C-alpha cells in the first residue's frame, strides 16, 4: 500500500510518502488511521483530530468506512485551501 | 479543459483560444484569483501552493464535468497554478461560456466554490512570524453547500 | 472606469491594468459578451450597435458608481463597443475586483443586468431577410429587477 | 429644445435630431409626445405605443410627467438592447 501525506500533515509526520503493508485486521480507512496513530507520537499528534482529516483512495475522496486492499494509494491530508 | 501548471497564464489568450470558432457563444464569465498581500491582518510576503499531482487533475476534471452536466456550456476552462507566488500574482482562472449569460455566471461561481472545497491544493504563507499553513474557511464550505441538490 | 469605443479590447491587458499595484485584490470576476451567429433560429451575418453618445457614458458611470456603493470593490471596469460587429466579435467587457470572490461575482452580474436594461445601446441585426432591430428581452428586465432594494 | 430619436424610432421618423420649440402649453414629456404625434403620420406611427418608448431629458431617464423647459435635450427611444 502506498501512503501519501500532504501540507501540515506531511510536515508533522515528517515524511511525504511511504510504502507499507498494514496487518490483515486493518480493513478500512478508519482502522488504518487508528493503526497509524499507534505507530509513534508524530502520527498520533498529526492524526489526532479526525474532523480535520480528508482521505482519498486511488485519488478519489472516500468516507471513513471505505474498504482498503493491497496496492491502494491512500492519501491523508487536511481540508484543502486552493483557489 | 483543465490545466495544472507552475507558469503564469494570459487571460486574453486563454479566453480567445476557448471561444475561437464557437460562434454560438454569447457570453463568457470568468474569475481570476490573485494573491493578496494581507490575510487576517497579517502581511504576507509570499505563498507556496502544494498540490497532489494526479488527484488534482482528476478532481478538476470531475468538477468541470459536473458543471457541464448542470448547465448548457459551450466551453469551459480551469487553470490552476502551484509553486511559489508573490502578492498580485495570478493563482487560478475559471472561465465558462454559454449562449446566455445566466448559465455562464452560475457555472463559473459553482466551479470556484467546488474548486475551493474539493481540489487538493494547500497554501503555506510566509509571514513576518515565519511560515504558516492557511486554514480552510468555513465560508467556503457554506458557499459550496448551496449547490447541493437535495 | 468606463469606456465606449469602436475598437476591440484585449481582456488580458485590461484586467492586468485594472489590478496592477492593488495587492489587496483577491479576485476579479469578469464577463465578456460575444456576438452570436444565430438569434431566435435566424442566422445573423453581422450586427450594428447604435448608441447615444454622452448619455451612454453617463449611464455606465452611474451604474458603476451604484455597484461601488453596494459592494466593497477595489476596482471595476466597463468597456462597451459600438459600430458594426461580426459573429464571434467581443461586444462588452465588465470586470469587478474585490478582496473576496462573492462580492466580485455578484457585482459583475449586477453590472451586466443593469447595463442590459439601462445603457442606451440598440442592436440592428443583418439577417437573410434584411436588417431587423433586436427587441428588448423580458428576461433582461426580470434579471435586473432582482437587484431592486424594496 | 433639442430632440433626438434613436434606433427604429429614428428609422420610422426619418430624422435623427432636430431643433424645435413646442408651443407654450407643452409643459411635460407626456404633452410633448402627444404634440409630436399630431405633427404627421410618421410621428403618430412611431410614437403610437407609449409602453415601447423611453425618454431621457438632458441624458437622464425621466418619467411621463417630467417637466420640460427651453434648451432641454430630449431623447426618445425604444427599450435598450445593448450588452
Coordinates of C-alpha atoms in Angstrom, one line a residue:
Chain A
X1 CA 0.0 0.0 0.0
X2 CA 1.3 3.5 -0.9
X3 CA 0.6 6.2 1.7
X4 CA 0.8 9.9 0.9
X5 CA 0.7 12.9 3.4
X6 CA 0.2 16.5 2.4
X7 CA 0.6 20.0 3.7
X8 CA 0.9 20.4 7.5
X9 CA 0.2 16.6 8.0
X10 CA 3.3 15.9 5.9
X11 CA 5.2 18.5 8.0
X12 CA 4.1 17.0 11.3
X13 CA 4.6 13.4 10.3
X14 CA 8.0 14.2 8.7
X15 CA 7.5 12.1 5.5
X16 CA 5.6 12.8 2.3
X17 CA 5.3 9.2 1.0
X18 CA 5.9 5.6 2.2
X19 CA 5.2 2.0 1.1
X20 CA 3.8 -0.2 3.8
X21 CA 1.5 -3.1 4.4
X22 CA -0.7 -2.8 7.4
X23 CA -1.6 -6.0 9.3
X24 CA -4.6 -8.1 8.0
X25 CA -7.0 -6.7 10.6
X26 CA -6.7 -3.2 9.1
X27 CA -9.6 -3.4 6.6
X28 CA -10.9 0.2 6.2
X29 CA -9.8 3.8 6.3
X30 CA -10.9 4.2 10.0
X31 CA -8.9 1.1 11.0
X32 CA -5.9 2.4 9.0
X33 CA -5.9 5.8 10.8
X34 CA -6.1 4.1 14.2
X35 CA -3.3 1.8 13.4
X36 CA -1.1 4.7 12.1
X37 CA -1.7 6.7 15.3
X38 CA -0.3 3.8 17.3
X39 CA 3.0 3.8 15.3
X40 CA 4.5 6.8 17.1
X41 CA 3.8 10.1 18.7
X42 CA 4.2 12.1 15.4
X43 CA 1.4 10.1 13.8
X44 CA -0.7 10.2 17.0
X45 CA -0.4 14.0 17.0
X46 CA -0.9 14.6 13.3
X47 CA -4.0 12.3 13.0
X48 CA -5.4 13.3 16.4
X49 CA -8.5 15.2 15.1
X50 CA -10.5 13.1 12.6
X51 CA -12.7 16.0 11.5
X52 CA -9.5 17.8 10.3
X53 CA -8.6 14.9 8.0
X54 CA -9.6 14.1 4.4
X55 CA -8.8 10.8 2.9
X56 CA -8.5 9.8 -0.8
X57 CA -8.1 6.2 -2.0
X58 CA -6.7 5.9 -5.5
X59 CA -7.1 9.7 -6.0
X60 CA -10.8 9.8 -5.1
X61 CA -12.3 11.1 -1.9
X62 CA -13.7 8.4 0.4
X63 CA -15.5 8.1 3.7
X64 CA -14.4 6.7 7.0
X65 CA -15.6 3.2 6.3
X66 CA -14.2 2.8 2.7
X67 CA -12.6 -0.7 2.5
X68 CA -8.8 -1.0 1.7
X69 CA -7.0 -3.5 -0.4
X70 CA -3.3 -4.2 -1.1
X71 CA -1.9 -1.9 -3.8
X72 CA -4.2 1.0 -2.9
X73 CA -2.8 4.6 -3.0
X74 CA -4.1 6.2 0.2
X75 CA -3.6 9.9 0.7
X76 CA -4.3 11.6 4.0
X77 CA -4.5 15.4 4.1
X78 CA -6.0 18.5 5.8
X79 CA -9.0 20.3 4.3
X80 CA -8.0 21.9 1.0
X81 CA -7.2 25.6 0.6
X82 CA -6.7 26.2 -3.1
X83 CA -8.4 28.6 -5.5
Chain B
X1 CA -10.4 21.8 -20.3
X2 CA -8.2 21.8 -17.2
X3 CA -4.6 22.6 -16.6
X4 CA -2.4 22.5 -13.5
X5 CA 0.9 24.4 -14.0
X6 CA 3.7 26.3 -12.4
X7 CA 3.7 29.0 -15.1
X8 CA 1.6 32.2 -15.2
X9 CA -1.2 32.5 -17.8
X10 CA -2.6 35.2 -20.1
X11 CA -6.3 35.6 -19.7
X12 CA -6.8 37.3 -23.1
X13 CA -5.0 34.4 -24.9
X14 CA -6.8 31.8 -22.8
X15 CA -10.3 33.2 -23.4
X16 CA -9.6 33.7 -27.1
X17 CA -8.5 30.1 -27.5
X18 CA -11.5 28.9 -25.5
X19 CA -14.1 30.6 -27.7
X20 CA -12.4 30.6 -31.1
X21 CA -14.7 29.3 -33.9
X22 CA -17.6 28.7 -31.5
X23 CA -19.9 31.5 -32.7
X24 CA -22.9 30.2 -30.7
X25 CA -21.3 31.6 -27.6
X26 CA -23.0 34.7 -26.3
X27 CA -21.1 35.2 -23.1
X28 CA -18.0 34.1 -21.2
X29 CA -17.9 34.5 -17.4
X30 CA -14.5 34.2 -15.8
X31 CA -12.9 34.5 -12.5
X32 CA -9.2 35.1 -11.7
X33 CA -7.9 34.5 -8.2
X34 CA -5.0 36.8 -7.2
X35 CA -2.6 36.5 -4.3
X36 CA -3.3 39.1 -1.6
X37 CA -0.6 40.8 0.4
X38 CA -2.5 40.5 3.7
X39 CA -4.5 37.7 5.4
X40 CA -6.4 38.1 8.7
X41 CA -4.5 41.4 9.3
X42 CA -1.1 39.8 8.8
X43 CA 1.2 40.9 5.9
X44 CA 2.1 38.1 3.5
X45 CA 5.3 38.3 1.6
X46 CA 4.8 35.1 -0.5
X47 CA 3.0 31.9 -0.6
X48 CA 3.7 28.3 -1.7
X49 CA 0.9 26.2 -3.3
X50 CA 1.3 22.5 -2.7
X51 CA -0.9 20.0 -4.6
X52 CA -1.5 16.3 -5.1
X53 CA -0.4 15.6 -8.7
X54 CA -2.8 13.2 -10.4
X55 CA -5.6 13.7 -8.0
X56 CA -5.7 17.4 -8.6
X57 CA -6.3 16.9 -12.3
X58 CA -8.9 14.2 -11.7
X59 CA -10.8 16.4 -9.2
X60 CA -10.7 19.4 -11.6
X61 CA -12.0 17.2 -14.4
X62 CA -14.7 15.8 -12.3
X63 CA -15.8 19.3 -11.2
X64 CA -15.8 20.6 -14.8
X65 CA -17.8 17.6 -15.9
X66 CA -20.4 18.3 -13.2
X67 CA -20.7 21.9 -14.4
X68 CA -21.1 20.7 -18.0
X69 CA -23.9 18.4 -16.9
X70 CA -25.7 21.1 -14.9
X71 CA -25.5 24.0 -17.3
X72 CA -25.6 24.2 -21.2
X73 CA -22.0 25.2 -21.5
X74 CA -20.3 25.6 -24.9
X75 CA -16.8 25.7 -23.4
X76 CA -15.1 25.7 -20.0
X77 CA -11.6 26.1 -18.7
X78 CA -9.9 25.7 -15.3
X79 CA -6.2 26.7 -15.0
X80 CA -4.6 26.4 -11.5
X81 CA -1.1 27.2 -10.6
X82 CA 1.2 25.7 -8.0
X83 CA 4.6 26.6 -6.5
X84 CA 5.8 29.9 -5.1
X85 CA 3.7 33.0 -5.7
X86 CA 4.0 36.7 -4.7
X87 CA 1.4 39.3 -3.9
X88 CA -0.5 40.3 -7.1
X89 CA 0.3 37.0 -8.8
X90 CA -2.5 35.1 -10.6
X91 CA -3.4 31.8 -8.9
X92 CA -6.4 30.4 -10.7
X93 CA -8.5 31.1 -13.8
X94 CA -12.0 29.7 -14.3
X95 CA -14.0 30.5 -17.4
X96 CA -17.3 29.2 -18.7
X97 CA -19.0 30.0 -22.0
X98 CA -22.7 29.7 -22.9
X99 CA -25.3 31.1 -25.3
X100 CA -26.7 33.2 -22.5
X101 CA -25.1 35.0 -19.5
X102 CA -27.0 33.4 -16.6
X103 CA -25.6 29.9 -17.2
X104 CA -22.1 31.3 -17.7
X105 CA -22.2 33.3 -14.4
X106 CA -23.8 30.5 -12.3
X107 CA -21.5 27.7 -13.6
X108 CA -18.4 29.9 -13.1
X109 CA -19.3 30.6 -9.5
X110 CA -20.2 26.9 -9.0
X111 CA -16.7 25.8 -10.3
X112 CA -14.9 28.3 -8.0
X113 CA -16.9 27.1 -5.0
X114 CA -16.3 23.5 -5.7
X115 CA -12.6 24.0 -6.5
X116 CA -12.1 25.8 -3.2
X117 CA -13.5 22.9 -1.2
X118 CA -12.5 19.9 -3.3
X119 CA -9.4 20.4 -5.4
X120 CA -6.3 19.1 -3.4
X121 CA -4.3 22.3 -3.1
X122 CA -2.8 23.7 0.1
X123 CA -1.4 27.2 0.7
X124 CA 1.5 28.0 3.0
X125 CA 2.0 31.7 3.6
X126 CA 5.3 33.5 4.5
X127 CA 4.5 35.9 7.3
X128 CA 6.8 38.1 9.5
X129 CA 6.5 35.4 12.2
X130 CA 7.5 32.6 9.8
X131 CA 5.6 30.2 7.6
X132 CA 2.0 29.2 8.4
X133 CA -0.5 26.9 6.7
X134 CA -3.7 28.5 5.6
X135 CA -6.8 27.1 7.4
X136 CA -9.8 26.1 5.4
X137 CA -12.6 28.7 5.6
X138 CA -16.0 27.7 6.9
X139 CA -17.4 30.3 4.4
X140 CA -16.1 28.1 1.5
X141 CA -18.0 25.1 2.8
X142 CA -21.1 27.2 3.1
X143 CA -20.6 28.6 -0.4
X144 CA -20.2 25.1 -1.9
X145 CA -23.2 23.7 0.1
X146 CA -25.7 25.9 -1.7
X147 CA -25.2 24.0 -5.0
X148 CA -26.2 20.7 -3.4
X149 CA -29.3 19.1 -5.0
X150 CA -31.3 17.6 -2.2
Chain C
X1 CA -13.6 53.1 -15.1
X2 CA -15.8 53.1 -18.2
X3 CA -15.1 53.3 -21.9
X4 CA -17.3 53.4 -25.0
X5 CA -15.3 52.6 -28.1
X6 CA -15.5 51.3 -31.7
X7 CA -12.2 49.3 -31.3
X8 CA -11.8 45.8 -29.9
X9 CA -10.2 45.2 -26.5
X10 CA -7.7 42.7 -25.0
X11 CA -9.1 41.1 -21.8
X12 CA -5.6 40.2 -20.5
X13 CA -4.3 43.7 -20.9
X14 CA -7.5 45.3 -19.5
X15 CA -7.5 43.1 -16.3
X16 CA -3.8 43.5 -15.7
X17 CA -4.1 47.3 -15.9
X18 CA -7.2 47.1 -13.6
X19 CA -5.5 45.2 -10.8
X20 CA -1.9 46.5 -11.2
X21 CA -0.4 47.6 -7.8
X22 CA -3.6 46.8 -5.9
X23 CA -2.4 43.8 -3.9
X24 CA -5.4 43.8 -1.7
X25 CA -7.4 42.3 -4.6
X26 CA -8.2 38.6 -4.1
X27 CA -10.4 38.0 -7.0
X28 CA -11.6 39.5 -10.3
X29 CA -14.9 38.4 -11.8
X30 CA -15.4 39.3 -15.4
X31 CA -17.9 38.9 -18.2
X32 CA -17.3 39.2 -22.0
X33 CA -20.3 39.4 -24.3
X34 CA -19.7 38.0 -27.7
X35 CA -21.7 38.3 -30.9
X36 CA -23.6 35.1 -31.7
X37 CA -24.2 33.9 -35.3
X38 CA -27.8 33.0 -34.6
X39 CA -30.8 34.6 -32.8
X40 CA -34.2 33.1 -32.4
X41 CA -33.3 30.5 -35.0
X42 CA -32.3 33.1 -37.7
X43 CA -28.7 33.2 -38.9
X44 CA -27.1 36.6 -38.3
X45 CA -24.3 37.7 -40.6
X46 CA -23.4 40.9 -38.8
X47 CA -24.8 43.5 -36.3
X48 CA -24.6 47.2 -35.9
X49 CA -24.6 48.7 -32.4
X50 CA -26.0 52.2 -32.2
X51 CA -25.7 54.3 -29.1
X52 CA -26.5 57.7 -27.6
X53 CA -23.1 59.4 -27.2
X54 CA -22.9 61.3 -23.9
X55 CA -25.8 59.6 -22.2
X56 CA -24.2 56.2 -22.7
X57 CA -21.1 57.3 -20.7
X58 CA -23.3 58.9 -18.0
X59 CA -25.4 55.8 -17.6
X60 CA -22.4 53.5 -17.4
X61 CA -20.8 55.7 -14.8
X62 CA -24.0 55.8 -12.8
X63 CA -24.3 52.0 -12.9
X64 CA -20.6 51.6 -12.0
X65 CA -21.0 54.0 -9.0
X66 CA -24.0 52.1 -7.8
X67 CA -22.1 48.8 -7.8
X68 CA -19.2 50.5 -5.9
X69 CA -21.7 51.7 -3.3
X70 CA -23.3 48.3 -2.9
X71 CA -20.2 46.1 -2.8
X72 CA -16.6 46.6 -1.4
X73 CA -15.0 46.9 -4.8
X74 CA -11.3 47.7 -5.2
X75 CA -11.5 48.2 -9.0
X76 CA -14.1 48.0 -11.7
X77 CA -14.3 48.3 -15.5
X78 CA -16.9 48.5 -18.2
X79 CA -15.9 48.6 -21.9
X80 CA -18.7 48.6 -24.4
X81 CA -18.2 48.7 -28.2
X82 CA -20.4 50.3 -30.9
X83 CA -20.4 50.1 -34.7
X84 CA -20.5 47.0 -36.9
X85 CA -19.6 43.6 -35.5
X86 CA -19.4 40.1 -36.9
X87 CA -20.1 36.7 -35.2
X88 CA -17.5 35.9 -32.6
X89 CA -16.6 39.6 -32.0
X90 CA -16.4 40.9 -28.5
X91 CA -19.2 43.4 -27.6
X92 CA -18.7 44.2 -23.9
X93 CA -16.4 43.6 -21.0
X94 CA -17.4 44.0 -17.4
X95 CA -14.9 43.3 -14.6
X96 CA -15.1 43.8 -10.9
X97 CA -12.3 43.2 -8.3
X98 CA -12.6 42.7 -4.6
X99 CA -10.8 41.1 -1.6
X100 CA -13.2 38.1 -1.8
X101 CA -14.9 36.4 -4.7
X102 CA -18.6 36.7 -3.6
X103 CA -18.6 40.5 -3.9
X104 CA -16.8 40.3 -7.3
X105 CA -19.2 37.7 -8.8
X106 CA -22.4 39.5 -7.5
X107 CA -21.4 43.0 -8.6
X108 CA -20.2 41.7 -12.0
X109 CA -23.6 40.1 -12.6
X110 CA -25.4 43.2 -11.3
X111 CA -23.5 45.4 -13.7
X112 CA -24.4 43.2 -16.7
X113 CA -28.1 43.1 -15.7
X114 CA -28.3 46.9 -15.3
X115 CA -26.3 47.6 -18.4
X116 CA -28.6 45.4 -20.5
X117 CA -31.7 47.3 -19.3
X118 CA -30.3 50.9 -18.9
X119 CA -27.4 51.6 -21.1
X120 CA -28.6 53.3 -24.3
X121 CA -27.4 50.9 -27.0
X122 CA -29.5 49.3 -29.7
X123 CA -28.7 46.4 -31.9
X124 CA -29.6 46.0 -35.6
X125 CA -29.0 42.5 -37.0
X126 CA -28.3 41.6 -40.6
X127 CA -30.4 38.6 -41.5
X128 CA -31.1 36.7 -44.8
X129 CA -34.4 38.6 -44.9
X130 CA -32.7 42.0 -44.4
X131 CA -32.0 44.1 -41.4
X132 CA -34.0 43.9 -38.2
X133 CA -33.9 45.7 -34.8
X134 CA -33.4 43.5 -31.8
X135 CA -36.4 43.6 -29.4
X136 CA -35.7 44.1 -25.7
X137 CA -35.9 40.8 -23.8
X138 CA -38.4 40.5 -20.9
X139 CA -35.9 38.2 -19.2
X140 CA -33.4 41.1 -19.0
X141 CA -36.0 43.2 -17.1
X142 CA -36.6 40.3 -14.8
X143 CA -32.8 39.8 -14.3
X144 CA -32.4 43.5 -13.4
X145 CA -35.4 43.6 -11.1
X146 CA -33.9 41.1 -8.6
X147 CA -31.3 43.7 -7.6
X148 CA -34.0 46.3 -6.5
X149 CA -33.9 47.1 -2.8
X150 CA -37.6 47.4 -1.7
Chain D
X1 CA -35.3 72.4 -27.5
X2 CA -33.1 69.7 -29.0
X3 CA -34.9 66.4 -29.9
X4 CA -33.1 63.1 -30.6
X5 CA -34.5 59.9 -31.9
X6 CA -32.7 56.5 -31.8
X7 CA -32.8 53.0 -33.4
X8 CA -36.1 52.0 -35.1
X9 CA -37.8 55.2 -33.8
X10 CA -35.2 57.2 -35.8
X11 CA -35.8 54.9 -38.8
X12 CA -39.5 55.3 -38.6
X13 CA -39.5 59.1 -38.1
X14 CA -36.8 59.6 -40.7
X15 CA -34.7 62.1 -38.7
X16 CA -32.1 61.6 -36.0
X17 CA -32.1 65.0 -34.5
X18 CA -33.9 68.3 -34.7
X19 CA -34.2 71.7 -33.0
X20 CA -37.7 72.8 -32.3
X21 CA -39.7 74.8 -29.8
X22 CA -43.1 73.3 -28.9
X23 CA -45.9 75.7 -28.1
X24 CA -46.2 77.0 -24.5
X25 CA -48.9 74.5 -23.5
X26 CA -46.5 71.6 -23.9
X27 CA -45.1 71.5 -20.4
X28 CA -44.1 67.9 -19.8
X29 CA -42.9 64.7 -21.5
X30 CA -46.4 63.4 -21.9
X31 CA -47.7 66.6 -23.6
X32 CA -44.6 66.6 -25.9
X33 CA -45.3 63.1 -27.1
X34 CA -48.9 63.9 -27.8
X35 CA -47.9 67.1 -29.6
X36 CA -45.3 65.2 -31.7
X37 CA -47.9 62.6 -32.7
X38 CA -50.1 65.3 -34.2
X39 CA -47.3 66.6 -36.4
X40 CA -47.6 63.9 -39.1
X41 CA -48.3 60.2 -39.6
X42 CA -44.7 59.2 -39.3
X43 CA -44.6 60.6 -35.7
X44 CA -48.1 59.2 -35.0
X45 CA -47.0 55.7 -36.1
X46 CA -43.5 55.8 -34.4
X47 CA -44.9 57.1 -31.0
X48 CA -48.1 55.1 -31.1
X49 CA -47.3 52.7 -28.2
X50 CA -46.2 54.6 -25.1
X51 CA -45.0 51.4 -23.3
X52 CA -42.5 50.9 -26.0
X53 CA -40.9 54.4 -25.5
X54 CA -38.2 55.5 -23.2
X55 CA -37.4 59.2 -22.7
X56 CA -34.3 60.9 -21.4
X57 CA -34.1 64.7 -20.6
X58 CA -30.6 66.1 -20.6
X59 CA -29.2 62.5 -20.8
X60 CA -31.1 61.2 -17.8
X61 CA -34.1 58.8 -17.8
X62 CA -37.3 60.6 -16.8
X63 CA -40.9 59.6 -16.3
X64 CA -44.0 60.6 -18.2
X65 CA -44.7 63.7 -16.1
X66 CA -41.2 65.2 -16.1
X67 CA -41.5 69.0 -16.8
X68 CA -39.7 70.4 -19.8
X69 CA -38.0 73.8 -20.2
X70 CA -36.5 75.6 -23.2
X71 CA -33.0 74.4 -24.0
X72 CA -33.6 70.8 -22.8
X73 CA -32.1 67.9 -24.7
X74 CA -35.0 65.4 -25.1
X75 CA -34.2 61.9 -26.4
X76 CA -37.0 59.4 -27.3
X77 CA -36.0 55.8 -28.0
X78 CA -37.1 52.2 -27.7
X79 CA -36.1 49.9 -24.9
X80 CA -32.4 49.4 -25.0
X81 CA -30.7 46.2 -26.3
X82 CA -27.0 46.5 -25.5
X83 CA -24.7 44.3 -23.5

